[in-house]
mmCIF file of C-alpha atoms and ligand atoms in Angstrom:
data_model
loop_
_atom_site.group_PDB
_atom_site.id
_atom_site.type_symbol
_atom_site.label_atom_id
_atom_site.label_comp_id
_atom_site.label_asym_id
_atom_site.label_seq_id
_atom_site.Cartn_x
_atom_site.Cartn_y
_atom_site.Cartn_z
ATOM 1 C CA MET A 51 0.000 0.000 0.000
ATOM 2 C CA ASN A 52 1.218 3.478 -0.830
ATOM 3 C CA TYR A 53 0.701 5.191 2.529
ATOM 4 C CA GLN A 54 1.825 8.603 1.300
ATOM 5 C CA GLU A 55 -0.827 8.517 -1.423
ATOM 6 C CA LEU A 56 -3.402 7.441 1.136
ATOM 7 C CA ALA A 57 -2.421 10.259 3.520
ATOM 8 C CA ASP A 58 -2.835 12.787 0.678
ATOM 9 C CA LYS A 59 -6.266 11.395 -0.131
ATOM 10 C CA ILE A 60 -7.319 11.512 3.532
ATOM 11 C CA LYS A 61 -6.568 15.225 3.616
ATOM 12 C CA LEU A 62 -8.681 15.825 0.533
ATOM 13 C CA TRP A 63 -11.544 13.717 1.853
ATOM 14 C CA GLY A 64 -11.325 15.594 5.155
ATOM 15 C CA GLN A 65 -11.851 18.877 3.341
ATOM 16 C CA GLU A 66 -14.768 17.422 1.387
ATOM 17 C CA LEU A 67 -16.310 16.436 4.715
ATOM 18 C CA GLY A 68 -16.156 20.014 6.002
ATOM 19 C CA PHE A 69 -12.830 20.072 7.854
ATOM 20 C CA GLN A 70 -10.588 23.025 7.058
ATOM 21 C CA LYS A 71 -7.412 21.103 7.806
ATOM 22 C CA VAL A 72 -6.402 17.529 8.568
ATOM 23 C CA GLY A 73 -3.030 16.340 9.874
ATOM 24 C CA ILE A 74 -1.473 13.081 11.013
ATOM 25 C CA CYS A 75 0.812 12.317 13.954
ATOM 26 C CA ASP A 76 2.201 9.386 15.902
ATOM 27 C CA VAL A 77 0.904 8.510 19.358
ATOM 28 C CA ASP A 78 3.889 9.432 21.491
ATOM 29 C CA LEU A 79 2.748 12.078 23.979
ATOM 30 C CA SER A 80 5.191 11.015 26.685
ATOM 31 C CA GLU A 81 6.705 14.497 26.907
ATOM 32 C CA HIS A 82 3.265 15.812 27.929
ATOM 33 C CA GLU A 83 2.668 13.320 30.729
ATOM 34 C CA ALA A 84 4.729 15.177 33.317
ATOM 35 C CA GLU A 85 3.011 18.517 32.622
ATOM 36 C CA LEU A 86 -0.419 16.850 32.741
ATOM 37 C CA GLN A 87 0.449 15.326 36.111
ATOM 38 C CA LYS A 88 1.729 18.676 37.383
ATOM 39 C CA TRP A 89 -1.500 20.370 36.301
ATOM 40 C CA LEU A 90 -3.579 17.735 38.074
ATOM 41 C CA ASP A 91 -1.385 17.827 41.195
ATOM 42 C CA ALA A 92 -1.884 21.598 41.395
ATOM 43 C CA GLY A 93 -5.634 20.980 41.468
ATOM 44 C CA TYR A 94 -6.172 23.175 38.396
ATOM 45 C CA HIS A 95 -8.830 20.771 37.130
ATOM 46 C CA GLY A 96 -11.143 21.836 39.971
ATOM 47 C CA SER A 97 -14.162 19.562 40.265
ATOM 48 C CA MET A 98 -13.517 17.844 36.921
ATOM 49 C CA ASP A 99 -12.646 14.589 38.668
ATOM 50 C CA TRP A 100 -12.880 12.632 35.447
ATOM 51 C CA MET A 101 -9.673 14.364 34.360
ATOM 52 C CA ALA A 102 -7.804 12.784 37.233
ATOM 53 C CA ARG A 103 -9.645 9.494 36.757
ATOM 54 C CA HIS A 104 -8.625 9.224 33.086
ATOM 55 C CA GLY A 105 -5.107 9.930 34.326
ATOM 56 C CA MET A 106 -2.301 9.220 31.897
ATOM 57 C CA MET A 107 -4.596 7.327 29.538
ATOM 58 C CA ARG A 108 -5.387 10.717 28.000
ATOM 59 C CA ALA A 109 -1.781 10.892 26.895
ATOM 60 C CA ARG A 110 -1.739 7.320 25.582
ATOM 61 C CA PRO A 111 -4.057 6.907 22.588
ATOM 62 C CA SER A 112 -2.972 3.287 22.134
ATOM 63 C CA GLU A 113 -4.474 2.464 25.542
ATOM 64 C CA LEU A 114 -7.795 3.941 24.428
ATOM 65 C CA LEU A 115 -7.870 1.864 21.253
ATOM 66 C CA PRO A 116 -5.348 -0.964 21.275
ATOM 67 C CA GLY A 117 -3.364 -1.140 18.054
ATOM 68 C CA THR A 118 -3.496 2.618 17.432
ATOM 69 C CA VAL A 119 -0.294 3.871 15.811
ATOM 70 C CA ARG A 120 -1.462 7.165 14.294
ATOM 71 C CA VAL A 121 -3.936 9.904 15.062
ATOM 72 C CA ILE A 122 -5.641 11.904 12.341
ATOM 73 C CA SER A 123 -6.469 15.339 13.793
ATOM 74 C CA ALA A 124 -8.990 17.560 12.079
ATOM 75 C CA ARG A 125 -10.260 21.059 12.686
ATOM 76 C CA MET A 126 -13.583 22.638 11.768
ATOM 77 C CA ASN A 127 -14.315 26.380 11.937
ATOM 78 C CA TYR A 128 -17.203 27.423 14.141
ATOM 79 C CA LEU A 129 -17.285 31.216 14.134
ATOM 80 C CA PRO A 130 -20.838 32.185 13.155
ATOM 81 C CA PRO A 131 -21.612 35.243 11.039
ATOM 82 C CA GLU A 132 -22.601 38.381 12.940
ATOM 83 C CA ALA A 133 -20.730 37.280 16.042
ATOM 84 C CA GLN A 134 -21.271 40.770 17.539
ATOM 85 C CA PHE A 135 -18.637 40.279 20.201
ATOM 86 C CA ALA A 136 -18.094 43.879 21.224
ATOM 87 C CA SER A 137 -21.714 45.004 21.207
ATOM 88 C CA ASN A 138 -22.829 41.926 23.115
ATOM 89 C CA LEU A 139 -20.109 42.084 25.757
ATOM 90 C CA SER A 140 -20.547 45.791 26.358
ATOM 91 C CA ASP A 141 -24.342 45.698 26.647
ATOM 92 C CA THR A 142 -24.683 44.397 30.185
ATOM 93 C CA THR A 143 -28.433 43.952 29.858
ATOM 94 C CA GLN A 144 -27.698 41.178 27.345
ATOM 95 C CA ALA A 145 -26.233 37.729 28.008
ATOM 96 C CA TYR A 146 -22.926 36.769 26.433
ATOM 97 C CA ILE A 147 -22.659 33.162 25.280
ATOM 98 C CA SER A 148 -19.417 31.713 24.005
ATOM 99 C CA ARG A 149 -19.526 31.725 20.211
ATOM 100 C CA TYR A 150 -18.986 27.992 19.902
ATOM 101 C CA ALA A 151 -22.235 27.331 21.748
ATOM 102 C CA LEU A 152 -24.667 29.560 19.850
ATOM 103 C CA GLY A 153 -25.725 26.834 17.434
ATOM 104 C CA ARG A 154 -26.032 23.060 17.614
ATOM 105 C CA ASP A 155 -23.820 20.918 19.820
ATOM 106 C CA TYR A 156 -20.734 20.214 17.718
ATOM 107 C CA HIS A 157 -19.886 16.802 19.160
ATOM 108 C CA LYS A 158 -22.313 14.809 17.037
ATOM 109 C CA LEU A 159 -21.618 16.653 13.795
ATOM 110 C CA VAL A 160 -17.831 16.468 14.085
ATOM 111 C CA ARG A 161 -17.915 12.832 15.232
ATOM 112 C CA ASN A 162 -20.170 11.872 12.308
ATOM 113 C CA GLN A 163 -17.836 13.527 9.824
ATOM 114 C CA LEU A 164 -14.842 11.748 11.371
ATOM 115 C CA LYS A 165 -16.714 8.457 11.173
ATOM 116 C CA LYS A 166 -17.401 9.119 7.488
ATOM 117 C CA LEU A 167 -13.708 9.785 7.013
ATOM 118 C CA GLY A 168 -12.972 6.403 8.601
ATOM 119 C CA GLN A 169 -15.497 4.738 6.299
ATOM 120 C CA LYS A 170 -13.908 6.422 3.262
ATOM 121 C CA ILE A 171 -10.533 5.032 4.269
ATOM 122 C CA GLU A 172 -12.106 1.606 4.788
ATOM 123 C CA GLN A 173 -13.514 1.660 1.269
ATOM 124 C CA GLU A 174 -9.998 2.320 0.037
ATOM 125 C CA VAL A 175 -7.936 -0.072 2.154
ATOM 126 C CA GLY A 176 -10.415 -2.623 3.451
ATOM 127 C CA GLN A 177 -11.101 -3.344 7.093
ATOM 128 C CA PHE A 178 -8.869 -1.527 9.585
ATOM 129 C CA GLY A 179 -9.067 -0.303 13.185
ATOM 130 C CA TYR A 180 -10.365 3.222 13.780
ATOM 131 C CA ARG A 181 -12.370 5.223 16.273
ATOM 132 C CA PRO A 182 -13.416 8.877 16.265
ATOM 133 C CA PHE A 183 -13.066 11.150 19.304
ATOM 134 C CA VAL A 184 -14.458 14.613 19.787
ATOM 135 C CA ASP A 185 -13.672 16.111 23.149
ATOM 136 C CA SER A 186 -10.647 16.652 25.256
ATOM 137 C CA ALA A 187 -12.101 14.414 27.985
ATOM 138 C CA PRO A 188 -10.568 11.070 27.036
ATOM 139 C CA ILE A 189 -7.649 12.314 24.982
ATOM 140 C CA LEU A 190 -5.078 15.140 24.982
ATOM 141 C CA GLU A 191 -6.342 16.586 21.746
ATOM 142 C CA ARG A 192 -4.309 19.798 21.730
ATOM 143 C CA PRO A 193 -0.822 18.242 21.814
ATOM 144 C CA LEU A 194 -2.023 15.817 19.125
ATOM 145 C CA ALA A 195 -3.275 18.718 17.002
ATOM 146 C CA GLN A 196 0.057 20.496 17.403
ATOM 147 C CA LYS A 197 1.990 17.357 16.456
ATOM 148 C CA SER A 198 -0.281 17.001 13.410
ATOM 149 C CA GLY A 199 0.565 20.520 12.232
ATOM 150 C CA LEU A 200 -2.862 22.040 12.903
ATOM 151 C CA GLY A 201 -1.481 24.863 15.024
ATOM 152 C CA TRP A 202 0.417 25.537 18.235
ATOM 153 C CA THR A 203 -0.717 25.665 21.835
ATOM 154 C CA GLY A 204 -1.087 29.361 22.612
ATOM 155 C CA LYS A 205 -0.434 30.964 25.957
ATOM 156 C CA HIS A 206 -4.193 30.653 26.549
ATOM 157 C CA SER A 207 -3.731 26.850 26.156
ATOM 158 C CA LEU A 208 -5.881 26.612 23.005
ATOM 159 C CA ILE A 209 -4.642 25.607 19.566
ATOM 160 C CA LEU A 210 -4.216 28.449 17.099
ATOM 161 C CA ASP A 211 -2.764 28.769 13.652
ATOM 162 C CA LYS A 212 -1.369 31.611 11.589
ATOM 163 C CA GLU A 213 -3.785 30.924 8.760
ATOM 164 C CA CYS A 214 -6.970 30.936 10.768
ATOM 165 C CA GLY A 215 -6.620 31.864 14.435
ATOM 166 C CA SER A 216 -8.354 29.652 16.967
ATOM 167 C CA TRP A 217 -12.108 29.649 16.338
ATOM 168 C CA PHE A 218 -12.345 25.967 15.467
ATOM 169 C CA PHE A 219 -13.299 22.596 16.945
ATOM 170 C CA LEU A 220 -10.910 19.685 17.034
ATOM 171 C CA GLY A 221 -11.626 16.023 16.456
ATOM 172 C CA GLU A 222 -9.466 12.917 16.191
ATOM 173 C CA LEU A 223 -9.589 9.625 14.376
ATOM 174 C CA LEU A 224 -7.428 6.975 16.030
ATOM 175 C CA ILE A 225 -6.178 4.502 13.415
ATOM 176 C CA ASP A 226 -3.961 1.447 13.176
ATOM 177 C CA LEU A 227 -2.399 2.321 9.803
ATOM 178 C CA PRO A 228 1.255 3.486 9.812
ATOM 179 C CA LEU A 229 0.673 6.584 7.695
ATOM 180 C CA PRO A 230 3.479 9.133 7.242
ATOM 181 C CA VAL A 231 3.280 11.851 9.873
ATOM 182 C CA ASP A 232 3.109 15.618 9.380
ATOM 183 C CA THR A 233 5.485 18.226 10.702
ATOM 184 C CA ALA A 234 4.489 19.645 14.077
ATOM 185 C CA SER A 235 3.544 23.334 14.275
ATOM 186 C CA ILE A 236 5.938 25.664 16.023
ATOM 187 C CA ASN A 237 4.881 28.178 18.612
ATOM 188 C CA GLU A 238 4.438 31.659 17.172
ATOM 189 C CA CYS A 239 3.109 33.534 20.212
ATOM 190 C CA GLY A 240 6.426 35.318 20.557
ATOM 191 C CA LYS A 241 6.398 38.193 23.024
ATOM 192 C CA CYS A 242 2.626 38.622 22.865
ATOM 193 C CA SER A 243 0.780 38.137 26.127
ATOM 194 C CA ALA A 244 -2.556 39.739 25.227
ATOM 195 C CA CYS A 245 -4.590 36.738 26.345
ATOM 196 C CA ILE A 246 -2.885 36.635 29.740
ATOM 197 C CA THR A 247 -3.323 40.312 30.514
ATOM 198 C CA SER A 248 -6.921 40.493 29.319
ATOM 199 C CA CYS A 249 -8.284 37.413 31.062
ATOM 200 C CA PRO A 250 -11.007 38.819 33.347
ATOM 201 C CA THR A 251 -10.223 36.414 36.192
ATOM 202 C CA SER A 252 -6.446 35.987 35.789
ATOM 203 C CA ALA A 253 -6.992 32.321 35.020
ATOM 204 C CA ILE A 254 -3.913 31.958 32.799
ATOM 205 C CA VAL A 255 -1.375 31.351 35.518
ATOM 206 C CA ALA A 256 1.611 30.671 33.239
ATOM 207 C CA ASP A 257 2.242 30.357 29.521
ATOM 208 C CA GLY A 258 -0.172 27.699 28.266
ATOM 209 C CA ILE A 259 -1.458 26.882 31.752
ATOM 210 C CA VAL A 260 -5.008 27.706 32.793
ATOM 211 C CA ASP A 261 -6.213 27.238 36.336
ATOM 212 C CA ALA A 262 -9.698 26.015 35.434
ATOM 213 C CA ARG A 263 -10.989 26.977 38.867
ATOM 214 C CA ARG A 264 -10.556 30.631 37.918
ATOM 215 C CA CYS A 265 -11.712 30.310 34.304
ATOM 216 C CA ILE A 266 -15.182 31.607 33.438
ATOM 217 C CA SER A 267 -15.705 28.741 30.989
ATOM 218 C CA TYR A 268 -15.231 26.256 33.802
ATOM 219 C CA LEU A 269 -17.209 28.288 36.335
ATOM 220 C CA THR A 270 -20.235 28.687 34.056
ATOM 221 C CA ILE A 271 -20.210 25.271 32.364
ATOM 222 C CA GLU A 272 -18.333 22.569 34.271
ATOM 223 C CA TYR A 273 -18.852 23.762 37.810
ATOM 224 C CA ASP A 274 -22.275 23.409 39.384
ATOM 225 C CA GLY A 275 -21.600 24.746 42.878
ATOM 226 C CA VAL A 276 -21.442 28.192 44.415
ATOM 227 C CA ILE A 277 -19.267 30.435 42.259
ATOM 228 C CA PRO A 278 -16.646 32.051 44.509
ATOM 229 C CA GLU A 279 -17.606 35.657 45.110
ATOM 230 C CA GLU A 280 -14.206 36.934 44.002
ATOM 231 C CA PHE A 281 -15.044 35.992 40.376
ATOM 232 C CA ARG A 282 -18.655 37.105 40.132
ATOM 233 C CA LYS A 283 -18.057 40.731 39.197
ATOM 234 C CA SER A 284 -15.389 39.792 36.668
ATOM 235 C CA MET A 285 -17.818 37.432 34.977
ATOM 236 C CA GLY A 286 -19.805 40.433 33.762
ATOM 237 C CA ASN A 287 -22.570 39.206 31.458
ATOM 238 C CA ARG A 288 -20.799 35.975 30.406
ATOM 239 C CA ILE A 289 -23.399 33.340 31.200
ATOM 240 C CA TYR A 290 -21.998 30.391 29.242
ATOM 241 C CA GLY A 291 -18.288 30.243 28.557
ATOM 242 C CA CYS A 292 -15.936 33.079 27.774
ATOM 243 C CA ASP A 293 -14.090 34.085 24.614
ATOM 244 C CA ASP A 294 -11.958 36.940 25.882
ATOM 245 C CA CYS A 295 -8.589 35.233 25.484
ATOM 246 C CA GLN A 296 -9.437 34.419 21.867
ATOM 247 C CA LEU A 297 -10.969 37.800 21.156
ATOM 248 C CA VAL A 298 -7.747 39.646 21.900
ATOM 249 C CA CYS A 299 -5.488 37.207 20.069
ATOM 250 C CA PRO A 300 -3.948 38.971 17.063
ATOM 251 C CA TRP A 301 -4.035 35.788 14.969
ATOM 252 C CA ASN A 302 -7.812 35.774 15.091
ATOM 253 C CA ARG A 303 -7.805 38.640 12.607
ATOM 254 C CA PHE A 304 -7.276 35.902 10.054
ATOM 255 C CA SER A 305 -10.234 33.751 11.067
ATOM 256 C CA ASP A 306 -12.775 32.480 8.602
ATOM 257 C CA LEU A 307 -16.458 32.101 9.363
ATOM 258 C CA THR A 308 -17.929 28.645 9.679
ATOM 259 C CA GLN A 309 -19.342 26.885 6.638
ATOM 260 C CA GLN A 310 -21.701 24.884 8.837
ATOM 261 C CA LYS A 311 -25.213 26.274 9.200
ATOM 262 C CA ASP A 312 -25.561 24.167 12.356
ATOM 263 C CA PHE A 313 -23.130 26.480 14.137
ATOM 264 C CA HIS A 314 -25.075 29.638 13.368
ATOM 265 C CA ARG A 315 -26.857 31.371 16.232
ATOM 266 C CA ARG A 316 -30.146 29.621 16.998
ATOM 267 C CA GLU A 317 -33.351 31.592 16.914
ATOM 268 C CA ALA A 318 -33.987 31.351 20.651
ATOM 269 C CA LEU A 319 -30.709 33.185 21.249
ATOM 270 C CA GLU A 320 -31.273 35.920 18.676
ATOM 271 C CA SER A 321 -32.335 38.139 21.520
ATOM 272 C CA ALA A 322 -30.222 37.414 24.577
ATOM 273 C CA ASP A 323 -31.916 39.813 26.935
ATOM 274 C CA LEU A 324 -31.017 38.740 30.495
ATOM 275 C CA ILE A 325 -34.537 39.107 31.840
ATOM 276 C CA THR A 326 -36.091 37.148 28.962
ATOM 277 C CA LEU A 327 -33.608 34.278 29.354
ATOM 278 C CA PHE A 328 -34.049 34.270 33.133
ATOM 279 C CA MET A 329 -37.812 34.006 32.801
ATOM 280 C CA TRP A 330 -37.652 30.786 30.740
ATOM 281 C CA ASP A 331 -39.162 28.041 32.855
ATOM 282 C CA GLU A 332 -37.517 24.623 32.779
ATOM 283 C CA ASN A 333 -39.635 23.337 29.882
ATOM 284 C CA THR A 334 -38.902 26.424 27.804
ATOM 285 C CA PHE A 335 -35.198 26.101 28.576
ATOM 286 C CA LEU A 336 -35.167 22.436 27.531
ATOM 287 C CA LYS A 337 -37.163 23.129 24.384
ATOM 288 C CA ASN A 338 -35.153 26.174 23.318
ATOM 289 C CA MET A 339 -31.857 24.451 24.010
ATOM 290 C CA GLU A 340 -32.682 21.170 22.307
ATOM 291 C CA GLY A 341 -29.604 19.956 20.419
ATOM 292 C CA SER A 342 -27.447 22.615 22.091
ATOM 293 C CA ALA A 343 -24.435 22.005 24.344
ATOM 294 C CA ILE A 344 -25.989 24.511 26.755
ATOM 295 C CA ARG A 345 -28.799 22.085 27.598
ATOM 296 C CA ARG A 346 -26.358 19.914 29.500
ATOM 297 C CA ILE A 347 -25.836 22.452 32.286
ATOM 298 C CA GLY A 348 -29.512 22.239 33.212
ATOM 299 C CA HIS A 349 -32.049 24.911 34.069
ATOM 300 C CA LEU A 350 -30.857 25.665 37.621
ATOM 301 C CA GLN A 351 -27.272 26.287 36.537
ATOM 302 C CA TRP A 352 -28.589 28.419 33.673
ATOM 303 C CA LEU A 353 -30.473 30.521 36.239
ATOM 304 C CA ARG A 354 -27.413 30.623 38.506
ATOM 305 C CA ASN A 355 -25.237 32.028 35.708
ATOM 306 C CA LEU A 356 -27.904 34.517 34.688
ATOM 307 C CA SER A 357 -28.275 35.650 38.304
ATOM 308 C CA VAL A 358 -24.613 36.619 38.393
ATOM 309 C CA ALA A 359 -24.985 38.536 35.122
ATOM 310 C CA MET A 360 -28.068 40.291 36.478
ATOM 311 C CA GLY A 361 -26.157 41.281 39.577
ATOM 312 C CA ASN A 362 -23.659 42.921 37.239
ATOM 313 C CA ALA A 363 -26.321 44.679 35.166
ATOM 314 C CA PRO A 364 -27.372 48.293 35.745
ATOM 315 C CA PHE A 365 -30.075 48.693 38.372
ATOM 316 C CA SER A 366 -33.527 47.888 37.107
ATOM 317 C CA GLN A 367 -36.663 47.357 39.084
ATOM 318 C CA GLU A 368 -37.662 44.577 36.723
ATOM 319 C CA ILE A 369 -34.397 42.725 37.389
ATOM 320 C CA VAL A 370 -34.932 42.999 41.131
ATOM 321 C CA GLU A 371 -38.453 41.673 40.754
ATOM 322 C CA VAL A 372 -37.624 38.719 38.515
ATOM 323 C CA LEU A 373 -34.632 37.763 40.649
ATOM 324 C CA SER A 374 -36.822 37.738 43.739
ATOM 325 C CA SER A 375 -39.432 35.651 41.946
ATOM 326 C CA ARG A 376 -36.945 32.776 41.494
ATOM 327 C CA LYS A 377 -35.943 32.428 45.131
ATOM 328 C CA GLY A 378 -36.395 29.067 46.799
ATOM 329 C CA LEU A 379 -35.656 26.792 43.833
ATOM 330 C CA SER A 380 -32.285 25.618 45.189
ATOM 331 C CA ASP A 381 -29.801 26.626 47.875
ATOM 332 C CA VAL A 382 -27.031 27.217 45.335
ATOM 333 C CA LEU A 383 -29.249 29.397 43.171
ATOM 334 C CA ASP A 384 -30.437 31.356 46.204
ATOM 335 C CA VAL A 385 -26.854 32.292 47.106
ATOM 336 C CA HIS A 386 -26.413 33.862 43.666
ATOM 337 C CA ILE A 387 -29.804 35.547 43.672
ATOM 338 C CA GLU A 388 -29.059 37.102 47.066
ATOM 339 C CA TRP A 389 -25.716 38.314 45.794
ATOM 340 C CA ALA A 390 -27.264 39.695 42.607
ATOM 341 C CA LEU A 391 -29.942 41.508 44.604
ATOM 342 C CA SER A 392 -27.330 43.008 46.872
ATOM 343 C CA GLN A 393 -25.409 44.243 43.806
ATOM 344 C CA GLN A 394 -28.570 45.686 42.317
ATOM 345 C CA LEU A 395 -29.622 47.374 45.502
ATOM 346 C CA ALA A 396 -26.156 48.738 46.171
ATOM 347 C CA GLN A 397 -26.629 50.814 43.033
ATOM 348 C CA THR A 398 -29.799 52.398 44.368
ATOM 349 C CA PRO A 399 -29.398 54.567 47.425
ATOM 350 C CA LEU A 400 -32.667 54.208 49.328
ATOM 351 C CA LYS A 401 -33.181 57.953 49.418
ATOM 352 C CA ASN A 402 -33.136 58.123 45.593
ATOM 353 C CA ALA A 403 -35.527 55.235 45.064
ATOM 354 C CA THR A 404 -39.171 55.648 44.186
ATOM 355 C CA ASN A 405 -41.717 54.667 46.822
ATOM 356 C CA ARG A 406 -42.339 51.346 45.097
ATOM 357 C CA GLN A 407 -38.600 50.638 44.860
ATOM 358 C CA GLN A 408 -38.128 51.554 48.532
ATOM 359 C CA ARG A 409 -40.848 49.124 49.541
ATOM 360 C CA LEU A 410 -39.304 46.400 47.387
ATOM 361 C CA ILE A 411 -35.826 47.034 48.766
ATOM 362 C CA ARG A 412 -37.074 46.836 52.342
ATOM 363 C CA ILE A 413 -38.915 43.612 51.609
ATOM 364 C CA ILE A 414 -35.824 42.037 50.065
ATOM 365 C CA GLN A 415 -33.545 43.270 52.818
ATOM 366 C CA LYS A 416 -35.785 41.682 55.398
ATOM 367 C CA GLY A 417 -35.810 38.462 53.370
ATOM 368 C CA LEU A 418 -39.586 38.457 53.306
ATOM 369 C CA PRO A 419 -41.553 36.957 50.443
ATOM 370 C CA ARG A 420 -42.310 39.467 47.712
ATOM 371 C CA ASP A 421 -46.014 39.505 48.378
ATOM 372 C CA ALA A 422 -45.570 40.116 52.098
HETATM 373 S S1 LIG B 723 -11.876 31.617 28.725
HETATM 374 FE FE1 LIG B 723 -11.998 33.654 29.719
HETATM 375 S S2 LIG B 723 -11.658 33.246 31.883
HETATM 376 FE FE2 LIG B 723 -10.946 31.427 30.760
HETATM 377 S S3 LIG B 723 -8.779 31.762 30.405
HETATM 378 FE FE3 LIG B 723 -9.829 32.584 28.600
HETATM 379 S S4 LIG B 723 -10.156 34.741 29.086
HETATM 380 FE FE4 LIG B 723 -9.654 33.723 30.985
HETATM 381 S S1 LIG B 724 -3.068 36.372 22.462
HETATM 382 FE FE1 LIG B 724 -0.882 36.390 21.995
HETATM 383 S S2 LIG B 724 0.018 35.082 23.585
HETATM 384 FE FE2 LIG B 724 -2.156 34.663 23.574
HETATM 385 S S3 LIG B 724 -2.392 32.917 22.223
HETATM 386 FE FE3 LIG B 724 -2.681 34.750 20.956
HETATM 387 S S4 LIG B 724 -0.621 35.175 20.141
HETATM 388 FE FE4 LIG B 724 -0.360 33.765 21.830
#
């Protein structure tokens, strides 16, 4: 078999399947094991226990799928048109949702395309061992992507490339064919440190190292407990994920928009008014978020994140009223509602409030039900 010819074909098929770039690497990630262990030992994974549980298997693709000798890494752009970063982040009455999550959940789409790539190869070479992965949970996808020439690991710990920045998903196809490997990407961050200095919560603790416990993506998505108070103000209106470290990256000037309609902003998120989103009941949340990655955080966590954003919004009587109306659903949510109310009320000196506002403020301060 001419493996070089096959590798060339795989890259073409990958593009036909919607991937912007495909690369191939071997499975030796031994040089990353020590840094992974250090990251875990420092506790930077927070409550993501599965990271510790998977342990070094994440750095050993051949343990995930015995017989694996190569990994095909692929990237797919996700930046939707009309991303409206600046206007959305600066309007604190609106919710900011990480741009990768505005459309459909990418896992299924990317996995399906990788599976099709595997089937294409099978048609060419006959039966062989392969398995698609989409997610960094079981596998260290970023070092594999860098080895495959898809980009380098930036100081924000994400993969980025000169040609296209970092607004893309990664996926991997583990295979047992000894294809020729690609040249690894070299780091081009240079003296830039824009992502480090602009991170709202100082989560990038060293070049390429993120303390997840401080990262807004982790706090709003992975973490379901009480968000430490020290981060709540810095979260601003970011209710699901955070894109700041990518937004400031100079290489993202060269990004292309996604070609996948599935990643465009869904209708329910066209208007991301905080009050409207907060007033969705659980059924509305589940219906509006069907097929979205956001659905997985559940309605209570959705409300928790929105509460923080509402605490950071300019004072509005309506916000105070809707926040109060959601008290009592869960202890964790109540902590955030109380905090948000205190932030709202701190903006309204009692003497300046209207009679109705004064009554409301007194009711809330006494912790009485709204209709008391
Ligand atoms: S996603 Fe946001 S909070 Fe997390 S490291 Fe990047 S800028 Fe910081
Ligand atoms: S912002 Fe600068 S330091 Fe951070 S990833 Fe981009 S180029 Fe690298």
